[in-house]
Short mmCIF file of C-alpha atoms and ligand atoms in Angstrom, two decimals:
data_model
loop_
_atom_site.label_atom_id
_atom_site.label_comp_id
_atom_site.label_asym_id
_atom_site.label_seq_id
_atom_site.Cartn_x
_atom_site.Cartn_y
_atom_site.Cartn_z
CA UNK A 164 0.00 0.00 0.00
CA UNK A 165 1.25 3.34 -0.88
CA UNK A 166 0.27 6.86 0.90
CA UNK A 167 1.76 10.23 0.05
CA UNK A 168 2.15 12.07 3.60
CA UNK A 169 0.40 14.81 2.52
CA UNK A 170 1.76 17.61 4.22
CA UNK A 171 5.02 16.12 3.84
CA UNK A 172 7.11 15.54 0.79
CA UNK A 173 7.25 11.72 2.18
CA UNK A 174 5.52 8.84 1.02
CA UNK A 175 4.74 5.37 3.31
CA UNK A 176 4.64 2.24 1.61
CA UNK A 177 3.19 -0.86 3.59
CA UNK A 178 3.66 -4.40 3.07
CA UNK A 179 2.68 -7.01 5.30
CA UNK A 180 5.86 -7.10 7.50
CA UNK A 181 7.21 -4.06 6.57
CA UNK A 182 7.07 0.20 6.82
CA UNK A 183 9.07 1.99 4.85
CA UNK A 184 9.26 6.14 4.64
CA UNK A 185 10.18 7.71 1.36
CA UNK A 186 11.77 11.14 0.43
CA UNK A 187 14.19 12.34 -2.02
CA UNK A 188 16.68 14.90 -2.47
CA UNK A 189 17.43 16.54 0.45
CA UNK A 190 20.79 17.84 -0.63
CA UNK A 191 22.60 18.48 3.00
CA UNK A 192 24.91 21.13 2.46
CA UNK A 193 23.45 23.18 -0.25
CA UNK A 194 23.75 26.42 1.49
CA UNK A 195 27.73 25.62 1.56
CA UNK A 196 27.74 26.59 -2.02
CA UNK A 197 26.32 30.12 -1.51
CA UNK A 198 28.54 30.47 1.09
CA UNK A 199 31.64 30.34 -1.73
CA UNK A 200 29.85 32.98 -3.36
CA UNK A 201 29.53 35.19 -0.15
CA UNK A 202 25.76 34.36 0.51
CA UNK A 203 25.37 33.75 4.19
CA UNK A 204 23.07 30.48 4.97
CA UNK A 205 23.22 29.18 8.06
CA UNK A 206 23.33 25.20 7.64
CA UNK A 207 19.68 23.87 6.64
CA UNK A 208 20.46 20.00 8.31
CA UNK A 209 19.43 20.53 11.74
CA UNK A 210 16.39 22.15 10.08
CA UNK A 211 15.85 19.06 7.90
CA UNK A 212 16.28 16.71 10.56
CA UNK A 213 13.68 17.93 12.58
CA UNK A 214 11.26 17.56 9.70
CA UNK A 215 12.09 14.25 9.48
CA UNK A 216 12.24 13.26 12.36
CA UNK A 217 8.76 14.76 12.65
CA UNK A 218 7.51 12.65 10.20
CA UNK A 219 9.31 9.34 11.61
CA UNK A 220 8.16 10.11 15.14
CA UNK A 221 4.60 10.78 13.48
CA UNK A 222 4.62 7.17 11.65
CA UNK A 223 7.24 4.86 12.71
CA UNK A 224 8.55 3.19 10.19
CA UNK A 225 11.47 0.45 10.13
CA UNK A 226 12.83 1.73 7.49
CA UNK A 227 13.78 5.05 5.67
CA UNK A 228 14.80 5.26 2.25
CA UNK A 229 16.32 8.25 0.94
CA UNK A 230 15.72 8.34 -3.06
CA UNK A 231 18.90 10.35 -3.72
CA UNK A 232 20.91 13.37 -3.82
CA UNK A 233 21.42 13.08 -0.07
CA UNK A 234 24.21 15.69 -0.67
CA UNK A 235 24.66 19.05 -2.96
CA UNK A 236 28.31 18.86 -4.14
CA UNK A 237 28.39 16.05 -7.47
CA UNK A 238 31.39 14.44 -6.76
CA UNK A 239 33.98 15.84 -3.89
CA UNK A 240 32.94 16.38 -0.69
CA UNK A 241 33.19 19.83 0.55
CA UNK A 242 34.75 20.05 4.30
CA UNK A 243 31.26 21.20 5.77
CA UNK A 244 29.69 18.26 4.59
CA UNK A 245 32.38 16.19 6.68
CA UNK A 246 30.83 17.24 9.77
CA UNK A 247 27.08 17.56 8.57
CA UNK A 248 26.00 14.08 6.98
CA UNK A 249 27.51 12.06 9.59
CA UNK A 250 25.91 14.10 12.37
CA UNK A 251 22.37 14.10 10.44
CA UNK A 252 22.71 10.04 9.57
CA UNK A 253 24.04 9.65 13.72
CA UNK A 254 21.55 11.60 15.06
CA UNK A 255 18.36 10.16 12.49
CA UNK A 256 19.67 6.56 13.34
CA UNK A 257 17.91 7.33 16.82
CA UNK A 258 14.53 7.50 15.12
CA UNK A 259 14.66 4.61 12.43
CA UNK A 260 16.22 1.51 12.53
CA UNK A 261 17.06 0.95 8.85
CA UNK A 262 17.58 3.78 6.68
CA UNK A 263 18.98 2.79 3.12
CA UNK A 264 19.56 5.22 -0.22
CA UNK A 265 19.52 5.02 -3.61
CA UNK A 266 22.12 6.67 -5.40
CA UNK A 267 21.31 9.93 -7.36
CA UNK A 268 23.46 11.84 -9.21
CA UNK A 269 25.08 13.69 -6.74
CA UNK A 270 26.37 11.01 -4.72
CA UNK A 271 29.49 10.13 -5.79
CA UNK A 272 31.89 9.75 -3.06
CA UNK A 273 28.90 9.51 -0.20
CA UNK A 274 30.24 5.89 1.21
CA UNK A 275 33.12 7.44 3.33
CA UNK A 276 30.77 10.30 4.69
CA UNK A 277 28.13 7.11 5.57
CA UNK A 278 27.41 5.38 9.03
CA UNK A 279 28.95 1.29 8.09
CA UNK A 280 25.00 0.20 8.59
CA UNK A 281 23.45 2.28 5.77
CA UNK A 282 23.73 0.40 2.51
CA UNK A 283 23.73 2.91 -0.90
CA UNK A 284 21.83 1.07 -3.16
CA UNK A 285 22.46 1.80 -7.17
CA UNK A 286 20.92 4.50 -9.08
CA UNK A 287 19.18 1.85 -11.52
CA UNK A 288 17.07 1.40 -7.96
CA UNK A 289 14.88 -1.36 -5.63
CA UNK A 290 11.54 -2.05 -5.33
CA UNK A 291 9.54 -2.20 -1.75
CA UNK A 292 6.17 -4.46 -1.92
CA UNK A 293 4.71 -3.29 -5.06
CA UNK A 294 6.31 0.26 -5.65
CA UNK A 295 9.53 0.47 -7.96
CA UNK A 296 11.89 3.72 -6.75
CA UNK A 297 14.58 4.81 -8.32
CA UNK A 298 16.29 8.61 -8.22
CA UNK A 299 15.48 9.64 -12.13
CA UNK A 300 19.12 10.41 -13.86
CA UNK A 301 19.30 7.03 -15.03
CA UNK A 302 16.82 4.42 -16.48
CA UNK A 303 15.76 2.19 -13.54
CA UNK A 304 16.68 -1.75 -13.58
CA UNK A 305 13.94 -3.86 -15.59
CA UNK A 306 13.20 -5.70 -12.82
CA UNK A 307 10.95 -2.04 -11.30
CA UNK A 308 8.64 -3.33 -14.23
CA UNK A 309 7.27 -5.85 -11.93
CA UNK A 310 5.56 -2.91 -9.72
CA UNK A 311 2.29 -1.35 -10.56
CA UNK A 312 3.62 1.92 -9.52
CA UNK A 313 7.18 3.56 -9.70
CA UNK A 314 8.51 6.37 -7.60
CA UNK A 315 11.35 9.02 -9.08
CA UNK A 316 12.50 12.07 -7.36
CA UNK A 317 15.42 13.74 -9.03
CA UNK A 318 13.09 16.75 -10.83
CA UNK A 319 12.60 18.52 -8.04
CA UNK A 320 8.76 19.54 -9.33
CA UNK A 321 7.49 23.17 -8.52
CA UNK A 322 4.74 25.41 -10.33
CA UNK A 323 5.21 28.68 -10.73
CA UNK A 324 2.11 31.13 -11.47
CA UNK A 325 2.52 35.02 -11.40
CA UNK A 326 0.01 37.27 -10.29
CA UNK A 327 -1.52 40.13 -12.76
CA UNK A 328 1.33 42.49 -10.42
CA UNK A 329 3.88 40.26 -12.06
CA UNK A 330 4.64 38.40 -8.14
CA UNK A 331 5.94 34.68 -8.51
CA UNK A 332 4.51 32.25 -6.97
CA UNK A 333 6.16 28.80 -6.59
CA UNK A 334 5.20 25.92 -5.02
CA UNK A 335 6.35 22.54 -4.49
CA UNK A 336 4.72 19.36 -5.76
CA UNK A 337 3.65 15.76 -6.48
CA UNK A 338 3.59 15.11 -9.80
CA UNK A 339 1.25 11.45 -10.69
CA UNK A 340 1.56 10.87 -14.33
CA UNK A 341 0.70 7.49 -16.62
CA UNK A 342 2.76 5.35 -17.73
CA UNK A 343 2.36 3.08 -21.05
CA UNK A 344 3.48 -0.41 -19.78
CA UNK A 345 4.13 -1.83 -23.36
CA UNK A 346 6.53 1.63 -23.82
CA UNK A 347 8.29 1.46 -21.04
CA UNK A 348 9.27 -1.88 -21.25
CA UNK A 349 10.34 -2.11 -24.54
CA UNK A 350 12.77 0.71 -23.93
CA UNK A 351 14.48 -1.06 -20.97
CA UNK A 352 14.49 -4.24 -22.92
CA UNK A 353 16.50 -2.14 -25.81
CA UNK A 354 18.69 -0.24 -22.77
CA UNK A 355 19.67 -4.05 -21.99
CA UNK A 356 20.45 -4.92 -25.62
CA UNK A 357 17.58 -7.44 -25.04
CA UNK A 358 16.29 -8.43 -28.76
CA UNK A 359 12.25 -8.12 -28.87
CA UNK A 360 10.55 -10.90 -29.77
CA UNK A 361 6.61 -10.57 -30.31
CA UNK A 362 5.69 -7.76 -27.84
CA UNK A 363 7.90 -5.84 -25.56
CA UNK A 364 5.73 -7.72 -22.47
CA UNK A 365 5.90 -11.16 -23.80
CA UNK A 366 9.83 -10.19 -24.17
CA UNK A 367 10.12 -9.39 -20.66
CA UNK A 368 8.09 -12.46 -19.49
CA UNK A 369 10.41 -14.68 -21.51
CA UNK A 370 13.86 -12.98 -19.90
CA UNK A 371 12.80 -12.25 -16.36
CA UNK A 372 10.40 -14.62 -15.77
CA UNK A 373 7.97 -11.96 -14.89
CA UNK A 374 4.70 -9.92 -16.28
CA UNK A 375 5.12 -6.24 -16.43
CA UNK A 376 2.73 -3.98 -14.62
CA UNK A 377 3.92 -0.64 -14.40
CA UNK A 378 1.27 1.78 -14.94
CA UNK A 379 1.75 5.33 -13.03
CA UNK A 380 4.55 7.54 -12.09
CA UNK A 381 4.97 9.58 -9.05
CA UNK A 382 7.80 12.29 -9.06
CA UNK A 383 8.31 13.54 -5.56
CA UNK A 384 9.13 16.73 -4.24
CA UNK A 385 12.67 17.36 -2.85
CA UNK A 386 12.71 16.94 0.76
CA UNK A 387 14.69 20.25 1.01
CA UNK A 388 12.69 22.74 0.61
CA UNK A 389 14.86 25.62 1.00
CA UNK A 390 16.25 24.27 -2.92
CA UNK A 391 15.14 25.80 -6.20
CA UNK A 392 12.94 23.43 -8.25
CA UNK A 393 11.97 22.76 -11.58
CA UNK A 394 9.08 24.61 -13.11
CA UNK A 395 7.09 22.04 -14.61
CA UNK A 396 4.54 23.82 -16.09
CA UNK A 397 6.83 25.98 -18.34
CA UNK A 398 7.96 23.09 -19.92
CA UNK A 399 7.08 22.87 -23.74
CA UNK A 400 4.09 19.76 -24.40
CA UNK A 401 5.91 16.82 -26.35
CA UNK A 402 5.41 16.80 -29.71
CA UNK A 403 5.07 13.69 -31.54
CA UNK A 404 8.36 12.40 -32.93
CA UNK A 405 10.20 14.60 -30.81
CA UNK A 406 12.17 14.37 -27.92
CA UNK A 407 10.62 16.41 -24.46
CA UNK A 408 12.78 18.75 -22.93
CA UNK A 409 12.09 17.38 -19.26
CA UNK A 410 14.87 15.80 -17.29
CA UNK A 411 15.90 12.16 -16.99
CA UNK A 412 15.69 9.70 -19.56
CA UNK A 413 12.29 7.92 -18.29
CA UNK A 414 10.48 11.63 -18.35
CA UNK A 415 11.86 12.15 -21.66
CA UNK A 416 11.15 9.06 -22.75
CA UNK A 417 7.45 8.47 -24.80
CA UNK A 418 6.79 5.69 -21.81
CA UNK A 419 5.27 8.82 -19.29
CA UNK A 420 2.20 10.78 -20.22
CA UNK A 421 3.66 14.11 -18.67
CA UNK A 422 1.49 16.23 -20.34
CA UNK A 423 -1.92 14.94 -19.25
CA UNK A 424 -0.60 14.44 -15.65
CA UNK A 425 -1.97 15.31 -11.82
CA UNK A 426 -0.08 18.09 -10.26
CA UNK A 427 -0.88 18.25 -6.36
CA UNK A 428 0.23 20.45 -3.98
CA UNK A 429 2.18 19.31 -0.61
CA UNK A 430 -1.30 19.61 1.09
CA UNK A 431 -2.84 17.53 -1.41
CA UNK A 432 -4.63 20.25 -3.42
CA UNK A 433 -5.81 19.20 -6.90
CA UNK A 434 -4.72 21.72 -9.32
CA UNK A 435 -4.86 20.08 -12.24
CA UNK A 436 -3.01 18.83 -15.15
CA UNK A 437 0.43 19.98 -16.51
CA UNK A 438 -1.00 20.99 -19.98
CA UNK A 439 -3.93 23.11 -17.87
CA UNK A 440 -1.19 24.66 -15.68
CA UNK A 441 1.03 25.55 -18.68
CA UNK A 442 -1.32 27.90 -19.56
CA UNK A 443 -1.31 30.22 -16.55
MN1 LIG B 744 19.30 14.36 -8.90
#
């Protein structure tokens, strides 16, 4: 079973042993990189920690996974974040007793910064009961085909709207979008070099032994919500036969329906699809 913790950027999924929190991206130690341009932050972690450990305290789960980007800088570690993501995985291991990620794209170099007990799974991702998460940058393993529904964070999703006085408004949100089964899977099939032979499903079935079933997408809001985001709805709607300027190869891809998707807000507002937003 899958909830989105509406107000939180956090999702629960519940299996019949198991509990398992969700977020993605919190990027610990963004505000180190203003810093180097003279911007004064003070650190966002502590402030991130006590949101999550609101939300663990609130529904005690055994496990937390963290869908990537746990920190800002891509590939070196800057000395702030020496101290910081220790601390913050030290401290949350008070509150959960597994946490786990799955490497996003700016997690290079994480292990050494990492208590011994948290495993970094790869980017291509894991499944939990019937949900398939991966971070986004890359295209998830074939075997996420065997979940109905797939979780991605990575975008960041906000929408921005101005007022008739020309003030910006952004917000944070959930993004639920369908997904084409038959699409998707013949793509990973031909990311594997796996010939197809009658229908991308009966391919899949014959290599892995299982049915494919994946049918929506959720992209999740970063967990940090200090961060810039992504302004979904001024994105251009695919056109056919051409490649969509959205991030990630599984959003670009012609598997996701992005433009006819549900765009909630953290609270759980409806506000409607991506091609209705677009035109604000
Ligand atoms: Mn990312």
């Amino acid at each position: 079973m899958l909830k989105l913790l509406m107000p939180w950027p956090a999702a629960l999924i519940k299996t019949g042993k198991t509990k398992t929190i969700v977020i993605a991206d919190p990027h610990l130690g963004w505000e180190m990189a203003l810093r180097d341009k003279g911007i004064h932050v003070p650190s966002q972690s502590s402030k991130l920690l006590e949101k999550l450990v609101t939300v663990l305290s609130k529904y005690q789960p055994d496990t937390l996974l963290i869908l990537g980007d746990v920190k800002y800088t891509v590939v070196a570690a800057k000395p702030g974040e020496w101290h910081d993501i220790p601390e913050f995985f030290t401290e949350l291991k008070n509150y959960v007793k597994n946490i786990a990620i799955v490497r996003g794209n700016h997690d290079a170099n994480l292990e050494p910064l990492l208590p011994e007990s948290i495993p970094l799974l790869p980017a291509t991702g894991t499944t939990v009961g019937d949900v398939g998460l991966f971070h986004g940058h890359k295209w998830p393993s074939p075997t996420l085909l065997t979940c109905k529904t797939i979780i991605m964070g990575h975008l960041h999703p906000v929408v921005v709207f101005r007022d008739p006085a020309g003030f910006k408004i952004t917000r944070q949100v959930w993004v639920k979008a369908k997904c084409d089964t038959s699409q998707l899977s013949k793509t990973l099939l031909q990311k594997q070099r796996i010939k197809i032979d009658g229908t991308p499903e009966e391919t899949v079935k014959k290599h892995y032994n299982f049915k494919p079933r994946t049918s929506q997408i959720f992209i999740m809001p970063s967990f940090n919500d200090f961060l810039g985001g992504r302004p979904i709805n001024e994105t251009k709607p695919r056109k056919k036969g051409q490649a969509s300027t959205m991030i990630g190869p599984v959003l670009r891809s012609e598997a996701v329906d992005l433009d006819n998707s549900e765009i909630y807000l953290l609270d759980g507002t409806y506000l409607g699809t991506l091609n209705q937003l677009r035109r604000l």
